[in-house]
Amino acid sequence: MLEIRWHGRGGQGVVTAAKFLTDIALFQNKYFQAFPEYGPERMGAPIQAFTRIDDNPINIRTGIRRPDVVAVLDATLIGTVDFLNGLKENGTILINTPEPPEAIRRVLNIENKPYKVFTVNATHIALETIGRPIPNTPMIGALVKALNLAPIEVVLEFLEKSFSKKFSEEIVRGNVDAAKRAYEEVQEG
Amino acid sequence: MKKIDITRIQEFSPEEHPIGGHIQDAGNSELYKTGSWKTFMPEIDFSKCIQCLYCFIYCPDSSILVEEGKVVGVDYDHCKGCGICAAECPKDAIEMKEAIEEE
Amino acid sequence: MDKQKVLALTGNQAVAHAMKQINPDVVAAYPITPQTTIMEEFSNYVANGLVDTELVRVESEHSAMSAVIGSAAAGARSMTATSAQGLALMWEELYIASGLRLPIVLVNVNRALSAPINIHCDHSDAMGARDSGWIMIFNENAQEAYDATIMAFKIAENERVFLPVMINFDGFTISHSIDAVSILDDDVVKNFVGDYKAPYNMLETPTTVGAFDSLGGFYYEFKKVQEDALRNSLPVIQEVYDRFAEISGRHYRHLETEFIEDAEIVFVIMGSLTGSVREIVHEARRKGIKAGLLKVRTYRPFPEKEVVEILKNSKAIVVFDRANSPGASYAPLCSDITNALYKERFIKPVVNVIYGLGGRDLELEEIEEALKIGIDASNGKEYPEKIWISIKGKEVD
């Protein structure tokens, strides 16, 4: 079972990102779960969301305590939220930041840990493609690359389909571009 | 939905009650005789009555009997003896008399 | 069996979808978290003309239940949905709905009752309504909630039943989580639910509803009929579950068991966290521990005979309650279990675990701890009768 824990702030699209992955899982005939940790949902307050994907039916419904992956949509959470808590030994970290992975390893004091660290400047990409600092779609693109979840074309197609229900063509295009760029620009280290 | 003999409702066994107690026999309040409640009973003096129908309008229990537009008497099976008819009658044609068991 | 499409839906979306397919005559509701998104979605269906429902936007849950009592008494297929304080505000009408034997369907998205104010899941709301004479069904996931909603009217409107049905599922854990849900074809649901012809119709025949029992002349008999009806609904509910299996391939039972044949320690639970308990039961079996699982779906009427059949050979029983009954021997589900066993003269160690109040997560480690207590109890060692498994800041006694 793949367990992803998303960290971000209210308004950054954390829950949407967690739920979007289920569309891909559905397409791949896998079992899935996505749910937010609901609390006081204020804009800017730290929040979490969870995604589980498995080949078998998923029984557990508790929050994810031992994630395989943590995806952090906001680098200002470093030092505020203990997002590494419970991360599996060889787990994956994906952070939205302009810094390279080595710098993040230093900041998080995990230089000697076997974690796989990925960084992507999702906010910057979002501003250039969508025109608003909402980092969730670029984070999806980056995560797809980091975890080799599915062919990027499939993901972009789903993104287009899912966003077309709610948004204008311009915004849909921006989001698709954002995911694609992040897929290409994400760094590992 | 079964029709029921509403007058027996107090004696019903559990199975005899209609589902949810929905009573489908319209107008069954007539079967409930309230005439024995009264201490005083109205008596109409037709020599004074001008057929203004005030008593019929005011009676809260629809107990003033009217035929072809005229008051003809009182339904003593349902009249509770409240005395409103006597109080409202503009000609004092209705007198409240002590009710005596007649049967 | 027809082909079904699988969609990624939240529990609330799944139930709203079921409501769309049922197309009830009247829906009256008032928003409350975590129910709100059901009605939000359903309102869209109404606004877009996808259903013919008369949607009554009332000013409180008290009015919501009153409105559906009125419409159901007039012969309309009527539904509402609520949570927590909303259900509490419906309390007096709940008794009227069941007393008048109205086949109303209420979707209750389980949430804790204040105080302190808390929007998260537990079963306190439903347990407060436990004795109101409603049929109560608890669901583990979005699929079960969707299926139960479709089955609800078939149960409620059955001529041997005529009772309101409450569909329960856990707030947030199910209502706001995305799950894979197999959706039946619209026509399949339409045919299954069928048309509704009320046995009484005050628009056609003048009807007295809820006549006054002035001298205690028939209230007592009336309540006896009502209890008989609720008890007699048990086989009807199973018949509807069976018929639903024919169209869906998903076969439900009042009680669901795993590894029960030779189980020495049996966990009893209902609702969304059944899955976590199931996980520990599977793990225990891998280690050679004879653990078993009993999940309760039909909670009222309580399938006591079946419960005893399942539990009579066990050595210890661990009952998980997501509500408390302060000052009573046990919390509600545990009381039902012990009462059922006692009636048949089975006396055995029972541990009542209080979990998940106000949305507190039930950690796998805590279920493992409960298993250890169950093993001790089954071996004749001392055990706590009631344990607050997730308590913070001190040794759990």
XYZ file of C-alpha atoms in Angstrom:
689
model
C 0.000 0.000 0.000
C 1.208 3.477 -0.903
C 0.452 6.034 1.796
C 0.926 9.711 1.018
C 0.586 12.460 3.601
C 0.072 15.969 2.259
C 1.036 19.054 4.242
C 0.149 22.588 3.342
C -1.923 25.576 4.315
C -5.625 26.232 3.838
C -6.160 27.658 0.340
C -3.227 25.946 -1.364
C -5.326 23.106 -2.753
C -3.969 20.385 -0.460
C -7.247 18.456 -0.326
C -7.786 18.747 -4.081
C -4.303 17.334 -4.673
C -4.925 14.401 -2.307
C -8.197 13.624 -4.045
C -6.881 14.069 -7.567
C -4.546 11.094 -7.228
C -7.573 8.858 -6.676
C -8.728 9.552 -10.236
C -5.468 8.119 -11.509
C -5.766 5.135 -9.156
C -9.325 4.547 -10.376
C -8.099 4.558 -13.965
C -5.453 1.980 -13.025
C -8.126 -0.235 -11.399
C -6.559 0.182 -7.994
C -8.191 0.669 -4.609
C -7.860 4.071 -3.025
C -8.844 6.443 -0.256
C -8.366 10.179 0.036
C -9.402 12.278 2.942
C -8.545 15.520 4.647
C -7.871 16.040 8.307
C -10.699 18.446 8.964
C -10.188 21.096 11.548
C -10.644 24.823 11.621
C -10.270 25.369 7.875
C -8.894 28.859 7.905
C -7.013 30.246 4.953
C -3.327 29.886 5.801
C -3.680 27.464 8.737
C -1.512 24.322 8.505
C -3.570 21.358 7.284
C -3.012 17.732 6.300
C -4.623 15.416 3.807
C -4.088 11.755 3.076
C -4.072 9.466 0.034
C -3.910 5.672 0.155
C -3.501 3.551 -2.976
C -3.344 -0.231 -3.028
C -3.895 -3.264 -5.254
C -6.128 -4.748 -2.543
C -9.182 -3.347 -0.753
C -8.149 -0.880 1.944
C -9.436 -1.576 5.447
C -7.770 1.018 7.626
C -9.421 4.378 8.008
C -7.195 6.096 10.511
C -5.037 9.042 9.563
C -1.684 8.128 8.016
C 0.932 7.849 10.774
C 3.655 5.938 8.854
C 3.617 7.488 5.387
C 5.679 6.294 2.433
C 5.608 9.812 1.066
C 5.216 13.280 2.498
C 4.338 16.033 0.065
C 4.843 19.540 1.451
C 3.115 22.316 -0.470
C 4.618 25.134 1.549
C 8.263 25.378 2.594
C 7.370 27.812 5.404
C 6.044 24.754 7.266
C 9.671 23.746 7.866
C 10.245 24.282 11.561
C 6.531 24.743 12.275
C 5.091 21.348 11.397
C 6.906 18.084 12.093
C 6.061 16.627 8.704
C 8.823 14.005 8.861
C 7.076 12.405 11.840
C 6.561 8.694 11.156
C 7.989 8.816 7.614
C 9.193 5.353 6.665
C 12.938 4.798 6.680
C 13.385 4.902 2.920
C 10.429 7.229 2.411
C 10.091 10.022 -0.105
C 9.922 13.741 0.612
C 8.674 16.201 -1.983
C 8.866 19.875 -1.075
C 7.702 22.980 -2.879
C 10.770 25.212 -2.669
C 13.210 27.067 -4.929
C 16.077 25.412 -3.009
C 17.855 22.311 -4.370
C 17.414 18.959 -2.548
C 20.869 19.190 -0.889
C 19.918 22.461 0.819
C 16.674 20.924 2.087
C 18.575 17.923 3.446
C 20.756 20.333 5.413
C 17.840 22.404 6.714
C 15.936 19.317 7.791
C 19.077 17.763 9.243
C 18.593 14.536 7.297
C 21.845 14.509 5.322
C 22.651 10.963 6.430
C 19.164 9.509 6.234
C 18.137 7.189 3.382
C 15.144 9.382 2.460
C 14.649 10.258 -1.186
C 14.335 14.044 -1.382
C 12.705 15.896 -4.272
C 12.213 19.630 -4.682
C 10.251 21.683 -7.154
C 9.533 25.409 -7.300
C 5.797 24.819 -7.543
C 4.700 28.298 -6.463
C 6.889 29.919 -9.095
C 5.607 27.531 -11.790
C 2.008 28.176 -10.709
C 2.481 31.938 -10.930
C 3.939 31.675 -14.419
C 1.375 29.242 -15.804
C -1.846 29.718 -13.858
C -1.175 33.247 -12.702
C -1.982 32.452 -9.070
C 0.241 31.022 -6.322
C -1.675 27.735 -5.963
C 0.998 25.024 -5.938
C -1.171 21.882 -5.998
C -1.186 20.993 -9.695
C 2.575 21.436 -10.157
C 3.024 19.305 -7.023
C 0.974 16.546 -8.671
C 3.206 16.699 -11.749
C 6.307 16.496 -9.583
C 4.911 13.629 -7.497
C 4.018 11.636 -10.588
C 7.660 11.906 -11.657
C 9.106 11.233 -8.184
C 7.010 8.106 -7.625
C 6.677 7.052 -11.243
C 2.928 6.843 -10.584
C 1.653 6.823 -14.156
C 2.588 8.089 -17.629
C 2.470 11.900 -17.491
C 0.212 12.027 -20.594
C -2.463 10.062 -18.722
C -2.185 12.373 -15.736
C -2.450 15.509 -17.860
C -5.478 14.111 -19.642
C -7.191 13.440 -16.310
C -6.252 16.856 -15.027
C -7.830 18.451 -18.072
C -10.996 16.376 -17.737
C -11.376 16.981 -14.041
C -10.664 20.741 -14.147
C -12.844 21.343 -17.220
C -15.906 20.625 -15.081
C -15.213 23.629 -12.891
C -12.914 26.097 -14.610
C -12.457 28.146 -17.780
C -10.344 26.840 -20.631
C -7.571 29.294 -19.775
C -7.278 28.047 -16.198
C -7.422 24.413 -17.309
C -4.596 25.021 -19.772
C -2.563 26.813 -17.101
C -2.942 23.885 -14.723
C -2.008 21.317 -17.347
C 1.075 23.367 -18.258
C 1.962 23.720 -14.581
C 1.834 19.969 -13.954
C 3.857 19.288 -17.097
C 6.554 21.828 -16.229
C 6.868 20.550 -12.673
C 7.161 16.991 -14.021
C 10.096 18.172 -16.111
C 11.707 20.467 -13.537
C 11.527 18.433 -10.326
C 14.981 17.713 -8.874
C 16.159 14.708 -6.943
C 19.041 14.690 -4.549
C -56.398 0.442 4.989
C -59.013 -1.169 7.164
C -62.116 0.660 8.328
C -62.556 0.589 12.044
C -65.391 0.933 14.514
C -64.091 4.050 16.158
C -66.525 3.847 19.049
C -64.684 0.745 20.267
C -61.167 2.250 20.110
C -60.790 2.193 23.884
C -61.264 -1.589 23.877
C -59.015 -2.414 20.899
C -56.399 -5.122 21.205
C -53.020 -4.144 19.687
C -53.830 -5.837 16.340
C -57.125 -3.988 15.941
C -55.472 -0.576 15.664
C -55.019 0.752 12.136
C -51.379 1.298 11.102
C -50.068 4.414 12.793
C -53.562 5.149 14.133
C -54.543 6.785 10.856
C -58.317 7.008 11.092
C -59.968 7.070 7.699
C -63.602 7.363 8.760
C -64.282 11.024 8.196
C -66.685 12.831 10.495
C -66.295 10.387 13.321
C -66.362 13.102 15.978
C -70.150 12.866 15.764
C -69.875 9.386 17.260
C -68.363 10.845 20.369
C -71.291 11.979 22.510
C -70.360 14.932 24.686
C -73.935 15.812 25.667
C -73.598 14.313 29.132
C -70.939 16.869 30.101
C -73.439 19.693 30.658
C -74.794 21.090 33.886
C -77.084 23.600 32.161
C -78.939 23.056 28.930
C -80.189 25.684 26.475
C -83.911 25.888 25.786
C -85.144 27.964 22.866
C -88.354 29.968 23.218
C -89.515 30.051 19.591
C -92.096 32.757 20.353
C -89.220 35.196 20.936
C -86.841 33.792 18.264
C -86.403 36.024 15.184
C -84.266 33.437 13.253
C -81.195 35.662 13.210
C -79.040 32.448 13.431
C -76.592 34.055 15.875
C -76.784 30.934 18.090
C -75.935 28.711 15.121
C -72.938 30.877 14.213
C -71.572 31.128 17.750
C -72.095 27.533 18.908
C -68.587 25.993 19.223
C -69.941 22.455 18.946
C -72.256 22.834 15.946
C -75.122 21.811 18.181
C -77.810 24.235 16.998
C -79.970 22.271 14.578
C -80.936 24.162 11.430
C -83.293 22.992 8.711
C -84.022 24.970 5.551
C -82.363 28.064 6.969
C -84.234 28.019 10.246
C -83.246 27.062 13.765
C -85.340 24.073 14.770
C -83.733 22.949 18.054
C -80.636 21.813 19.927
C -78.537 18.655 19.444
C -78.433 17.643 23.095
C -76.173 14.642 22.301
C -73.295 17.009 21.605
C -74.217 20.311 23.336
C -71.872 20.761 26.315
C -74.000 23.456 27.898
C -71.462 26.275 27.543
C -74.184 28.918 27.346
C -72.660 30.981 24.548
C -75.891 30.764 22.521
C -77.909 32.169 25.437
C -75.385 34.978 26.005
C -75.320 35.970 22.325
C -79.058 35.762 21.594
C -80.217 39.394 20.940
C -83.803 38.566 21.976
C -83.055 36.549 25.133
C -84.906 33.706 23.486
C -82.528 31.076 24.904
C -82.630 30.199 28.558
C -80.062 27.958 30.315
C -81.961 25.510 32.460
C -80.610 22.965 34.891
C -79.895 19.776 33.013
C -81.799 16.837 34.400
C -81.032 13.282 33.353
C -84.036 12.502 31.252
C -83.317 9.032 29.987
C -26.869 -8.306 -12.733
C -26.246 -5.128 -14.650
C -22.942 -3.542 -15.314
C -21.981 -0.887 -12.811
C -19.642 2.016 -13.161
C -17.067 2.743 -10.499
C -16.698 6.374 -9.468
C -14.392 8.123 -7.033
C -16.899 9.733 -4.673
C -17.076 10.967 -1.116
C -19.623 9.207 1.096
C -21.884 12.237 0.914
C -21.656 12.424 -2.876
C -22.500 8.733 -3.078
C -25.596 9.198 -0.911
C -26.672 12.304 -2.856
C -26.314 10.204 -6.008
C -28.542 7.522 -4.476
C -31.108 10.194 -3.598
C -31.052 11.426 -7.187
C -31.728 7.900 -8.417
C -34.515 7.381 -5.869
C -36.091 10.713 -6.852
C -38.160 11.125 -3.666
C -41.352 13.197 -3.705
C -40.335 15.456 -0.842
C -37.016 16.301 0.788
C -36.814 18.771 3.663
C -33.478 19.535 5.267
C -31.396 22.050 7.110
C -27.612 22.268 6.743
C -25.267 20.919 9.398
C -21.695 19.663 9.160
C -20.868 16.932 8.117
C -24.224 16.315 6.413
C -24.308 19.615 4.494
C -22.627 18.452 1.304
C -25.333 15.813 0.723
C -27.986 18.485 0.488
C -25.655 20.844 -1.366
C -25.242 18.212 -4.065
C -28.912 17.229 -4.014
C -29.982 20.892 -4.298
C -27.951 21.026 -7.504
C -29.898 18.064 -8.858
C -33.151 19.830 -7.980
C -32.022 23.145 -9.497
C -30.871 21.389 -12.671
C -34.163 19.544 -13.038
C -32.616 16.090 -12.655
C -35.191 15.138 -10.008
C -38.876 15.979 -9.506
C -38.452 16.376 -5.767
C -40.160 19.138 -3.831
C -37.201 20.447 -1.846
C -38.302 22.270 1.292
C -35.632 24.526 2.737
C -36.747 24.756 6.317
C -35.422 26.943 9.135
C -34.361 24.128 11.492
C -34.109 20.365 11.803
C -37.194 20.462 14.013
C -39.050 21.810 10.996
C -37.287 19.428 8.601
C -38.588 16.384 10.411
C -42.005 18.019 10.908
C -42.216 18.750 7.191
C -41.412 15.192 6.133
C -43.859 13.838 8.719
C -46.526 15.983 7.088
C -45.626 14.978 3.562
C -45.257 11.296 4.464
C -48.648 11.363 6.200
C -50.075 12.790 2.985
C -48.663 9.791 1.129
C -45.482 11.269 -0.350
C -42.147 9.425 -0.363
C -40.158 11.676 1.966
C -36.532 12.018 2.997
C -34.263 14.153 5.089
C -30.653 14.168 6.294
C -28.866 15.552 9.320
C -26.083 15.130 11.911
C -25.493 15.539 15.640
C -27.303 18.589 17.100
C -29.606 18.466 14.092
C -30.742 14.964 14.986
C -31.053 16.057 18.602
C -33.319 18.912 17.532
C -35.470 16.377 15.636
C -35.875 14.292 18.761
C -39.538 14.847 19.530
C -40.505 14.364 15.895
C -38.538 11.117 15.667
C -41.026 9.553 18.057
C -43.940 10.996 16.100
C -42.596 9.618 12.813
C -42.271 6.106 14.205
C -45.496 6.317 16.232
C -47.453 7.343 13.154
C -45.663 4.526 11.283
C -44.470 6.816 8.506
C -41.930 5.313 6.061
C -39.540 8.266 6.170
C -35.855 7.819 5.363
C -33.364 9.867 7.358
C -29.689 9.895 6.464
C -27.716 10.592 9.616
C -24.056 11.415 9.119
C -22.733 10.500 12.553
C -21.179 13.302 14.561
C -20.483 13.988 18.224
C -22.924 15.953 20.355
C -21.786 19.122 22.118
C -20.325 20.066 24.609
C -17.502 20.709 24.036
C -18.450 21.640 20.505
C -16.984 19.153 18.072
C -17.837 18.489 14.444
C -16.194 15.075 14.170
C -17.554 11.588 14.215
C -18.936 9.485 16.979
C -22.221 7.657 17.411
C -23.670 9.730 20.274
C -26.225 11.344 17.981
C -27.653 8.041 16.755
C -27.552 6.488 20.214
C -29.635 9.380 21.545
C -32.293 8.351 19.040
C -31.841 4.643 19.711
C -35.144 4.189 21.555
C -37.256 6.299 19.221
C -38.557 3.243 17.376
C -36.675 3.741 14.120
C -34.955 1.063 12.093
C -31.227 1.859 12.325
C -28.586 0.673 9.888
C -24.871 1.427 10.320
C -22.516 1.466 7.359
C -18.792 0.940 7.081
C -17.940 2.799 3.888
C -19.324 4.937 1.074
C -20.424 1.864 -0.899
C -22.485 0.566 1.994
C -23.974 4.023 2.605
C -24.982 4.301 -1.071
C -26.468 0.804 -1.106
C -28.290 1.255 2.213
C -29.873 4.503 1.023
C -31.275 2.714 -2.022
C -32.588 -0.139 0.127
C -34.072 2.106 2.814
C -37.434 2.870 1.192
C -37.958 -0.780 0.255
C -37.676 -1.607 3.941
C -39.635 1.378 5.265
C -42.543 1.060 2.836
C -42.971 -2.691 3.155
C -46.542 -3.385 4.258
C -45.246 -5.560 7.102
C -43.048 -2.715 8.339
C -44.219 0.886 7.822
C -41.515 2.349 9.974
C -38.992 5.114 9.428
C -35.423 4.113 8.616
C -32.241 5.855 9.755
C -29.153 5.294 7.599
C -26.001 5.970 9.603
C -22.452 6.443 8.415
C -19.445 8.093 9.981
C -18.910 11.817 9.576
C -15.746 12.862 7.714
C -14.171 9.389 7.809
C -16.803 8.350 5.271
C -18.783 11.475 4.442
C -15.780 13.478 3.256
C -13.384 10.719 2.169
C -13.047 9.686 -1.435
C -13.793 6.025 -1.990
C -14.362 3.837 -5.011
C -18.140 3.412 -5.268
C -19.907 1.075 -7.707
C -22.905 2.960 -8.997
C -25.961 1.141 -10.292
C -27.719 2.163 -13.453
C -30.469 4.779 -12.919
C -33.159 2.488 -14.326
C -32.036 -0.424 -12.173
C -32.437 1.703 -9.052
C -35.753 3.080 -10.285
C -37.139 -0.410 -10.840
C -35.789 -1.658 -7.541
C -37.250 1.181 -5.503
C -40.485 1.155 -7.515
C -43.503 3.420 -7.141
C -44.930 4.136 -3.748
C -48.627 3.992 -3.005
C -49.343 4.919 0.584
C -51.963 2.761 2.335
C -53.580 5.995 3.447
C -53.765 9.195 1.532
C -55.279 12.186 3.207
C -55.657 13.921 -0.149
C -58.062 11.212 -1.318
C -59.722 10.260 1.957
C -60.063 12.621 4.888
C -57.858 11.107 7.566
C -57.245 11.742 11.226
C -53.514 11.448 11.940
C -52.271 11.154 15.497
C -55.634 11.159 17.288
C -55.556 12.159 20.957
C -55.730 9.398 23.528
C -57.392 11.385 26.260
C -57.660 8.805 29.016
C -54.770 6.442 28.331
C -57.244 4.258 26.512
C -55.093 2.990 23.666
C -51.577 4.503 23.841
C -50.328 1.405 25.640
C -51.648 -1.041 23.006
C -50.374 1.281 20.318
C -46.816 1.096 21.634
C -47.044 -2.692 21.729
C -48.023 -2.783 18.038
C -45.133 -0.486 17.289
C -42.622 -2.720 19.019
C -44.019 -5.798 17.278
C -43.666 -4.011 13.949
C -40.050 -3.118 14.656
C -39.177 -6.651 15.728
C -41.012 -8.146 12.766
C -39.104 -5.906 10.377
C -35.935 -7.974 10.897
C -36.769 -10.657 8.296
C -38.106 -8.018 5.909
C -34.827 -6.115 6.108
C -32.954 -9.321 5.215
C -35.348 -9.938 2.308
C -34.557 -6.469 0.970
C -30.817 -7.094 1.439
C -31.268 -10.339 -0.530
C -33.202 -8.697 -3.339
C -30.590 -5.965 -3.528
C -27.911 -8.619 -3.987
C -29.707 -9.699 -7.165
C -29.284 -6.285 -8.782
C -25.914 -5.349 -7.314
C -23.973 -8.506 -6.497
C -23.382 -7.075 -3.024
C -24.971 -9.277 -0.416
C -25.593 -7.733 2.965
C -26.534 -9.338 6.250
C -27.607 -7.940 9.633
C -24.281 -9.108 11.006
C -21.025 -9.680 9.197
C -18.428 -12.046 10.620
C -14.867 -13.122 9.977
C -13.016 -16.125 11.440
C -15.933 -16.694 13.797
C -16.105 -20.536 13.640
C -13.276 -21.156 16.098
C -12.766 -17.647 17.447
C -11.881 -17.380 21.126
C -11.675 -13.601 21.278
C -14.337 -11.772 19.284
C -14.218 -8.070 18.493
C -17.621 -6.411 18.027
C -17.866 -3.050 16.277
C -19.910 -1.039 13.813
C -19.125 1.872 11.506
C -16.085 2.969 9.550
C -13.390 1.808 11.963
C -14.455 -1.810 11.512
C -11.708 -1.904 8.866
C -8.965 -1.075 11.332
C -10.223 -3.785 13.711
C -10.430 -6.219 10.779
C -6.785 -5.477 10.034
C -5.745 -6.454 13.578
C -7.927 -9.579 13.510
C -6.184 -10.676 10.294
C -2.799 -9.951 11.860
C -3.722 -11.930 14.989
C -4.731 -14.913 12.834
C -1.378 -14.775 11.043
C 0.217 -15.074 14.492
C -2.035 -18.018 15.371
C -4.239 -16.086 17.796
C -7.868 -17.162 17.495
C -9.439 -13.743 17.020
C -12.722 -13.089 15.232
C -14.793 -10.140 14.072
C -18.491 -9.346 14.373
C -19.647 -6.255 12.536
C -23.145 -5.020 13.340
C -25.016 -3.511 10.397
C -28.672 -3.757 11.442
C -28.630 -2.176 14.890
C -32.376 -1.661 15.403
C -34.138 -4.009 15.497
C -31.227 -5.698 17.233
C -30.636 -9.169 15.753
C -30.141 -10.674 19.206
C -30.658 -14.351 18.303
C -28.044 -14.232 15.543
C -25.680 -12.340 17.847
C -25.912 -15.083 20.467
C -25.373 -17.792 17.841
C -22.190 -16.053 16.737
C -20.828 -15.300 20.200
C -21.894 -18.301 22.270
C -18.722 -20.336 21.704
C -16.260 -17.502 22.261
C -14.176 -17.205 25.414
C -14.058 -13.412 25.606
C -15.767 -10.561 23.814
C -14.375 -7.082 23.195
C -17.085 -4.594 22.253
C -16.058 -1.279 20.693
C -18.490 1.550 21.383
C -18.240 4.933 19.682
C -20.653 6.442 22.206
C -21.033 6.251 25.932
C -24.000 5.760 28.196
C -22.797 7.664 31.244
C -23.631 6.016 34.518
C -24.807 2.767 32.937
C -23.052 -0.596 33.173
C -21.920 -0.515 29.574
C -22.074 1.741 26.519
C -25.025 1.098 24.148
C -23.672 -1.582 21.786
C -22.041 -3.481 24.646
C -25.313 -3.386 26.618
C -27.123 -4.904 23.663
C -24.519 -7.635 23.361
C -24.484 -8.518 27.068
C -28.294 -8.403 27.282
C -28.617 -10.767 24.340
C -26.100 -13.200 25.864
C -27.654 -13.020 29.320
C -31.127 -13.795 27.972
C -29.760 -17.057 26.593
C -27.781 -17.730 29.801
C -24.326 -17.218 28.341
C -22.097 -15.466 30.840
C -18.572 -14.703 29.682
C -15.905 -12.006 30.036
C -16.878 -8.837 28.171
C -14.571 -5.849 27.731
C -16.203 -2.600 26.667
C -13.812 -0.344 24.740
C -14.838 3.296 24.417
C -13.188 4.727 21.297
C -13.400 7.503 18.744
C -15.458 10.036 20.708
C -15.366 13.415 18.990
C -13.444 11.966 16.051
C -10.494 10.633 18.067
C -8.560 8.272 15.809
C -8.461 4.620 16.868
C -4.840 3.672 16.361
C -3.875 0.155 15.322
C -1.666 -0.079 18.431
C -4.723 0.597 20.576
C -6.642 -2.213 18.922
C -3.636 -4.471 19.555
C -3.801 -3.423 23.192
C -7.500 -4.323 23.268
C -6.586 -7.695 21.765
C -4.109 -8.314 24.596
C -6.798 -7.491 27.135
C -9.150 -9.851 25.308
C -6.564 -12.633 25.400
C -6.095 -12.110 29.150
C -9.848 -12.171 29.670
C -10.152 -15.380 27.645
C -7.464 -16.983 29.819
C -9.261 -16.268 33.048
C -6.947 -13.406 33.992
C -8.179 -10.096 35.358
C -9.490 -7.620 32.823
C -11.062 -4.147 32.857
C -14.821 -4.167 32.173
C -14.765 -0.778 30.530
C -11.725 0.928 29.085
C -11.155 4.340 27.495
C -8.491 3.090 25.139
C -7.266 6.403 23.680
C -7.057 8.469 26.861
C -4.125 10.891 26.965
C -1.630 11.679 29.655
C -1.991 8.722 32.012
C -1.731 4.977 32.282
C -4.915 3.415 31.023
C -6.463 1.398 33.832
